[in-house]
Coordinates of C-alpha atoms and ligand atoms in Angstrom, one line a residue:
M1 CA -54.9 -152.1 69.9
K2 CA -56.5 -151.9 73.3
E3 CA -56.1 -153.8 76.5
A4 CA -58.8 -156.4 76.8
M5 CA -61.6 -156.3 79.3
L6 CA -62.6 -159.4 81.2
Y7 CA -59.4 -161.3 81.6
E8 CA -57.0 -162.2 84.4
K9 CA -53.2 -162.3 84.4
G10 CA -52.1 -165.7 85.6
K11 CA -48.9 -167.7 86.2
D12 CA -46.1 -167.5 83.6
G13 CA -47.7 -164.6 81.8
V14 CA -50.8 -166.7 80.8
A15 CA -53.9 -164.6 80.2
A16 CA -57.3 -166.2 81.2
C17 CA -60.0 -164.6 79.0
S18 CA -63.5 -164.7 80.4
L19 CA -65.3 -162.9 77.6
C20 CA -66.8 -166.0 76.0
N21 CA -67.4 -169.5 77.0
H22 CA -64.2 -170.8 75.3
R23 CA -62.5 -169.3 78.4
C24 CA -59.1 -169.5 76.6
H25 CA -55.9 -169.6 78.5
I26 CA -53.5 -167.7 76.2
K27 CA -49.8 -167.9 76.5
P28 CA -47.5 -164.9 75.7
G29 CA -47.3 -164.5 71.9
K30 CA -50.4 -166.5 71.3
R31 CA -54.0 -165.6 70.4
G32 CA -57.4 -167.0 71.6
V33 CA -59.7 -169.2 69.6
C34 CA -61.3 -166.1 68.0
R35 CA -57.8 -165.1 66.6
V36 CA -58.4 -161.4 67.6
R37 CA -57.2 -161.3 71.2
E38 CA -53.5 -161.6 71.6
N39 CA -51.3 -162.0 74.7
R40 CA -48.3 -159.7 74.5
D41 CA -45.9 -160.2 77.4
G42 CA -48.7 -161.2 79.7
T43 CA -51.2 -158.4 78.7
L44 CA -54.2 -159.4 76.6
Y45 CA -55.0 -157.0 73.7
S46 CA -58.0 -156.7 71.4
L47 CA -56.7 -156.5 67.8
T48 CA -60.0 -155.3 66.4
Y49 CA -60.3 -152.2 68.5
E50 CA -61.3 -149.2 66.3
R51 CA -60.7 -151.4 63.2
P52 CA -64.1 -151.8 61.5
V53 CA -64.3 -153.8 58.3
S54 CA -67.9 -152.9 57.5
M55 CA -70.1 -150.0 58.2
A56 CA -73.6 -149.5 56.6
V57 CA -77.1 -148.3 57.3
D58 CA -79.9 -151.0 57.4
P59 CA -83.5 -151.2 58.4
I60 CA -83.8 -152.6 62.0
E61 CA -85.9 -155.4 60.4
K62 CA -82.8 -156.7 58.7
K63 CA -81.1 -157.7 62.0
P64 CA -83.7 -159.2 62.4
L65 CA -85.6 -157.3 65.1
F66 CA -89.3 -157.0 64.4
N67 CA -90.7 -156.0 67.9
F68 CA -88.1 -153.3 68.5
H69 CA -88.4 -149.8 67.1
P70 CA -90.1 -151.0 63.9
G71 CA -89.2 -149.0 60.8
T72 CA -86.1 -147.3 62.2
R73 CA -82.8 -147.0 60.4
V74 CA -79.9 -148.6 62.3
F75 CA -76.2 -148.0 61.8
S76 CA -74.4 -151.4 61.4
L77 CA -70.8 -152.1 62.3
A78 CA -68.5 -155.1 62.2
T79 CA -64.9 -156.0 62.7
A80 CA -63.1 -159.2 61.5
G81 CA -63.3 -162.4 63.5
C82 CA -65.7 -164.7 65.4
N83 CA -65.4 -167.1 68.3
L84 CA -67.3 -169.8 66.5
T85 CA -66.7 -171.6 63.2
C86 CA -70.1 -172.4 61.8
S87 CA -69.9 -174.5 58.7
F88 CA -73.0 -172.7 57.3
C89 CA -71.8 -169.1 58.1
Q90 CA -73.2 -166.6 55.6
N91 CA -70.6 -163.9 56.6
W92 CA -67.6 -166.2 56.6
T93 CA -65.4 -163.8 54.7
L94 CA -65.6 -161.5 57.7
S95 CA -66.1 -163.9 60.5
Q96 CA -63.3 -166.3 59.7
A97 CA -60.8 -163.7 58.7
D98 CA -57.6 -162.9 60.5
P99 CA -57.6 -159.2 61.3
G100 CA -54.3 -158.8 59.5
D101 CA -55.7 -160.3 56.3
I102 CA -58.7 -158.1 55.7
G103 CA -58.8 -154.4 54.9
S104 CA -59.9 -152.3 57.8
R105 CA -59.5 -148.6 58.6
Q106 CA -59.2 -146.9 61.9
V107 CA -62.4 -145.3 63.1
T108 CA -62.6 -144.1 66.7
A109 CA -65.5 -144.9 69.0
E110 CA -66.3 -141.1 69.1
K111 CA -66.4 -141.0 65.3
V112 CA -68.7 -144.0 65.1
A113 CA -71.1 -142.4 67.6
E114 CA -71.1 -139.2 65.5
L115 CA -71.8 -141.2 62.3
V116 CA -74.8 -143.0 63.9
E117 CA -76.3 -139.6 64.6
S118 CA -75.3 -137.8 61.3
E119 CA -76.7 -140.8 59.2
G120 CA -80.1 -140.2 60.8
C121 CA -80.1 -143.6 62.6
A122 CA -82.1 -144.3 65.7
G123 CA -79.3 -146.5 67.0
I124 CA -76.4 -148.9 66.2
A125 CA -76.2 -152.6 65.7
Y126 CA -73.0 -154.5 66.3
T127 CA -73.5 -157.2 63.7
Y128 CA -72.4 -159.2 60.6
S129 CA -69.6 -160.9 62.5
E130 CA -69.7 -161.3 66.3
P131 CA -69.8 -158.3 68.7
T132 CA -68.4 -160.4 71.6
I133 CA -65.0 -160.5 70.0
F134 CA -64.9 -156.7 69.5
F135 CA -66.4 -156.1 72.9
E136 CA -64.1 -153.3 74.0
Y137 CA -64.9 -151.3 70.9
A138 CA -68.6 -152.0 71.1
Y139 CA -68.6 -151.1 74.8
D140 CA -66.9 -147.7 74.3
I141 CA -69.2 -146.9 71.3
A142 CA -72.3 -148.0 73.3
R143 CA -71.7 -145.6 76.1
L144 CA -71.4 -142.7 73.8
V145 CA -74.4 -143.7 71.7
H146 CA -76.5 -143.9 74.9
E147 CA -75.4 -140.4 75.8
K148 CA -77.0 -139.3 72.6
G149 CA -80.3 -141.0 73.5
L150 CA -79.9 -143.6 70.8
Y151 CA -80.1 -147.4 71.0
N152 CA -77.6 -150.2 71.1
V153 CA -78.2 -153.7 69.6
F154 CA -76.1 -156.8 69.6
V155 CA -76.7 -159.4 66.8
T156 CA -74.9 -162.2 68.5
N157 CA -74.3 -166.0 68.7
G158 CA -74.8 -165.6 72.5
Y159 CA -71.7 -167.6 73.3
M160 CA -70.4 -164.8 75.6
T161 CA -70.2 -165.4 79.3
V162 CA -72.7 -164.1 81.8
D163 CA -70.0 -161.8 83.0
A164 CA -69.8 -160.2 79.6
V165 CA -73.6 -159.8 79.5
Q166 CA -73.6 -158.1 82.8
A167 CA -70.8 -155.7 81.7
I168 CA -72.7 -154.6 78.5
A169 CA -76.2 -154.8 79.9
P170 CA -76.4 -151.2 81.2
Y171 CA -75.9 -149.9 77.6
L172 CA -77.6 -152.7 75.7
D173 CA -81.2 -152.1 74.6
A174 CA -81.8 -155.2 72.4
A175 CA -80.2 -158.3 71.1
N176 CA -81.0 -160.8 68.4
V177 CA -79.4 -164.0 69.6
D178 CA -78.8 -167.0 67.3
L179 CA -80.0 -170.2 68.9
K180 CA -78.6 -172.6 66.3
S181 CA -79.9 -175.8 67.7
I182 CA -81.0 -177.3 71.0
R183 CA -78.5 -180.2 70.6
P184 CA -75.0 -179.9 72.2
A185 CA -73.6 -182.1 69.4
F186 CA -74.7 -179.6 66.7
Y187 CA -72.9 -176.8 68.5
K188 CA -69.8 -178.9 69.0
E189 CA -69.6 -180.4 65.5
R190 CA -71.0 -177.7 63.3
C191 CA -70.0 -174.5 65.2
G192 CA -66.9 -175.4 67.3
A193 CA -68.8 -174.4 70.5
P194 CA -68.5 -177.2 73.0
K195 CA -70.5 -175.5 75.7
G196 CA -73.4 -175.6 73.3
P197 CA -77.0 -174.3 73.7
D198 CA -76.8 -174.1 77.5
A199 CA -74.3 -171.3 77.2
V200 CA -76.5 -169.4 74.7
L201 CA -79.7 -169.9 76.8
A202 CA -77.8 -168.6 79.9
S203 CA -76.9 -165.4 77.9
I204 CA -80.5 -165.0 76.8
R205 CA -81.8 -165.5 80.4
E206 CA -79.2 -163.0 81.7
M207 CA -80.2 -160.4 79.1
R208 CA -83.9 -160.7 80.0
E209 CA -83.0 -160.3 83.7
H210 CA -81.4 -157.0 82.8
D211 CA -84.5 -156.0 80.7
V212 CA -82.7 -156.2 77.4
H213 CA -85.2 -156.8 74.6
V214 CA -84.4 -160.2 73.1
E215 CA -85.4 -161.8 69.8
V216 CA -84.1 -165.3 68.8
T217 CA -83.1 -166.5 65.3
N218 CA -83.0 -170.1 64.4
L219 CA -81.5 -170.9 61.0
V220 CA -83.3 -174.0 59.9
V221 CA -80.9 -176.3 58.0
P222 CA -82.5 -179.3 56.3
G223 CA -81.5 -182.6 57.9
L224 CA -79.4 -180.9 60.6
N225 CA -81.7 -179.2 63.1
D226 CA -85.2 -179.4 61.6
S227 CA -86.8 -182.5 63.2
D228 CA -90.0 -182.0 65.2
D229 CA -88.3 -182.9 68.4
D230 CA -85.4 -180.4 67.8
L231 CA -87.7 -177.6 67.0
R232 CA -90.1 -178.3 69.8
E233 CA -87.4 -178.6 72.5
L234 CA -85.8 -175.4 71.2
C235 CA -89.1 -173.4 71.3
E236 CA -89.9 -174.8 74.8
A237 CA -86.5 -173.7 76.1
V238 CA -87.1 -170.1 74.8
A239 CA -90.7 -170.0 76.1
A240 CA -89.4 -171.2 79.5
I241 CA -87.3 -168.0 79.7
D242 CA -90.0 -165.6 78.3
A243 CA -92.8 -166.5 75.9
G244 CA -92.8 -162.9 74.7
I245 CA -89.4 -163.4 73.0
A246 CA -90.0 -163.2 69.3
I247 CA -88.5 -166.1 67.3
H248 CA -87.4 -165.9 63.7
F249 CA -87.1 -169.1 61.7
S250 CA -84.7 -168.2 59.0
R251 CA -84.5 -170.0 55.7
F252 CA -81.1 -171.6 55.0
H253 CA -79.3 -171.0 51.7
P254 CA -76.4 -173.2 50.7
D255 CA -73.2 -171.3 51.6
Y256 CA -69.6 -171.7 52.8
K257 CA -68.9 -175.4 53.7
L258 CA -72.5 -176.4 53.3
R259 CA -73.1 -175.9 49.6
D260 CA -74.4 -179.4 49.0
R261 CA -77.7 -178.9 51.0
Q262 CA -80.9 -177.6 49.6
A263 CA -82.5 -174.4 50.8
T264 CA -85.1 -174.9 53.6
P265 CA -88.4 -175.9 52.1
S266 CA -91.4 -173.6 52.9
G267 CA -93.2 -176.6 54.4
T268 CA -90.5 -177.0 57.0
L269 CA -90.7 -173.3 58.0
E270 CA -94.5 -173.7 58.3
R271 CA -94.0 -176.7 60.5
A272 CA -91.6 -174.8 62.7
Q273 CA -94.2 -172.0 63.1
A274 CA -96.9 -174.4 64.2
I275 CA -94.5 -176.0 66.7
A276 CA -93.5 -172.6 68.2
K277 CA -97.2 -171.7 68.6
D278 CA -97.8 -175.0 70.4
A279 CA -94.9 -174.2 72.7
G280 CA -96.6 -171.0 73.7
L281 CA -94.3 -168.5 71.9
R282 CA -96.3 -165.3 71.1
Y283 CA -94.4 -163.8 68.2
I284 CA -93.3 -166.2 65.4
Y285 CA -91.6 -165.0 62.2
V286 CA -90.1 -166.5 59.1
G287 CA -87.0 -164.9 57.6
N288 CA -85.5 -164.9 54.0
V289 CA -88.9 -165.6 52.4
P290 CA -90.1 -162.2 51.1
G291 CA -93.9 -162.0 50.8
S292 CA -94.5 -164.7 53.4
D293 CA -97.2 -164.2 56.0
G294 CA -94.5 -165.1 58.5
E295 CA -93.1 -161.5 58.0
N296 CA -96.1 -160.0 59.7
T297 CA -96.8 -159.4 63.3
Y298 CA -100.1 -160.8 64.5
C299 CA -101.8 -160.3 67.9
P300 CA -101.1 -163.4 70.0
A301 CA -104.6 -163.1 71.6
C302 CA -107.0 -162.4 68.7
G303 CA -104.8 -163.1 65.7
G304 CA -105.4 -159.7 64.2
L305 CA -102.8 -158.3 61.8
L306 CA -100.7 -155.6 63.7
I307 CA -97.7 -154.9 61.4
K308 CA -97.7 -155.9 57.7
R309 CA -94.3 -156.2 56.1
Y310 CA -92.8 -157.0 52.7
G311 CA -89.2 -158.0 53.2
F312 CA -87.7 -155.4 55.5
T313 CA -90.3 -152.8 54.6
I314 CA -93.3 -151.9 56.8
I315 CA -96.5 -151.6 54.8
S316 CA -98.8 -150.8 57.7
D317 CA -98.4 -150.6 61.5
A318 CA -101.3 -150.5 63.9
V319 CA -99.5 -151.1 67.1
S320 CA -96.0 -149.4 67.5
R321 CA -97.4 -146.1 68.8
T322 CA -99.8 -147.6 71.4
G323 CA -98.3 -151.0 72.3
V324 CA -101.8 -152.6 72.3
C325 CA -103.8 -154.5 69.8
P326 CA -106.5 -152.1 68.4
E327 CA -108.9 -155.1 68.0
C328 CA -108.8 -156.7 71.5
G329 CA -106.6 -154.4 73.7
E330 CA -104.0 -157.1 74.3
A331 CA -100.6 -155.6 75.5
I332 CA -98.1 -156.3 72.8
E333 CA -94.4 -156.9 73.6
I334 CA -93.0 -154.2 71.3
M335 CA -90.5 -151.6 72.1
G336 CA -90.2 -148.0 70.7
E337 CA -92.1 -145.8 68.5
R338 CA -91.9 -146.1 64.8
N339 CA -90.0 -143.1 63.4
G340 CA -91.4 -142.0 60.0
Ligands
SF4_1 S1 -63.2 -164.0 73.4 FE1 -63.5 -166.2 73.6 S2 -62.4 -167.1 71.9 FE2 -61.6 -165.0 72.1 S3 -59.8 -165.2 73.5 FE3 -61.6 -164.7 74.8 S4 -62.4 -166.7 75.5 FE4 -61.0 -167.1 73.7
SF4_2 S1 -71.5 -167.4 65.0 FE1 -72.3 -166.3 63.2 S2 -70.6 -165.1 62.4 FE2 -69.7 -166.6 63.7 S3 -69.2 -168.3 62.4 FE3 -71.2 -168.8 63.3 S4 -72.7 -167.9 61.8 FE4 -70.7 -167.0 61.3
ZN3 ZN1 -105.8 -158.7 69.5

């Protein structure tokens, strides 16, 4: 247990948490919406500090981040819990778990930073569940990882406050932010997030202002967020922040409470790609469809193939070392050299 960051002690021992946009007011003996921050006698504690439930090594492409250190290995870490309750969550066994109900072990921030290095990783991703709700742990690891010259990545729902973005920004190199829909009702009804897309867009904007590399994932769920208008308005909102933000349209597979829906048809993902292009976005990808052209990076100016992928594997890479298109010289928004 660790005392929480980003909260204030109020009247009658109530703790006001400002880590995410739920902004819970937590009475003594109670927990916040995320179930992992508890008020004990007026002091707010993080129950997930140094309690990971999952540690693994992944390709950075799996996060997904395609324009950030392509081809590198990334150490991936999660704790239990999430501040949202998405009905389509594909990691619900972790995200919806109470920290007391799921097996975790104690691993110090120092030990994690050592593991990142000893596993030959170029950095670490705080992922699988939601890094916001293990913020103190991620923050302490992130500082140590930076001291080693390695990178930090958040894979996040973006529902954190601007204050939280500002606190982690000095140590955060990149983020993949889920933008689940452009409709407030979707966030409210499907995700338990009443502040909706505006809160997520504010996080993305704040990250870009701090020069954090951002890519966006939109899980396209048939019948829920896949209309032309929904997709167009979502793409335009991202492009208005920065047209160089890569967008990943991810194929939905029936899961958790949404098992009665079909997987996203290929035609829908192709339609989303065309809409994103019309909105001016420069890097448009398709996820969960191995072998699709949507896995490759193309030059936004001349259309030349820059990085060819199959699934999470890089087949060829003509851009990471130079950062420019070899055909036309266009500057490509891609960070980091490919290692190996
Ligand atoms: S992180 Fe969010 S959900 Fe959890 S206690 Fe703080 S404001 Fe509430
Ligand atoms: S934000 Fe992500 S981890 Fe949390 S419930 Fe939604 S899909 Fe699951
Ligand atoms: Zn080009």
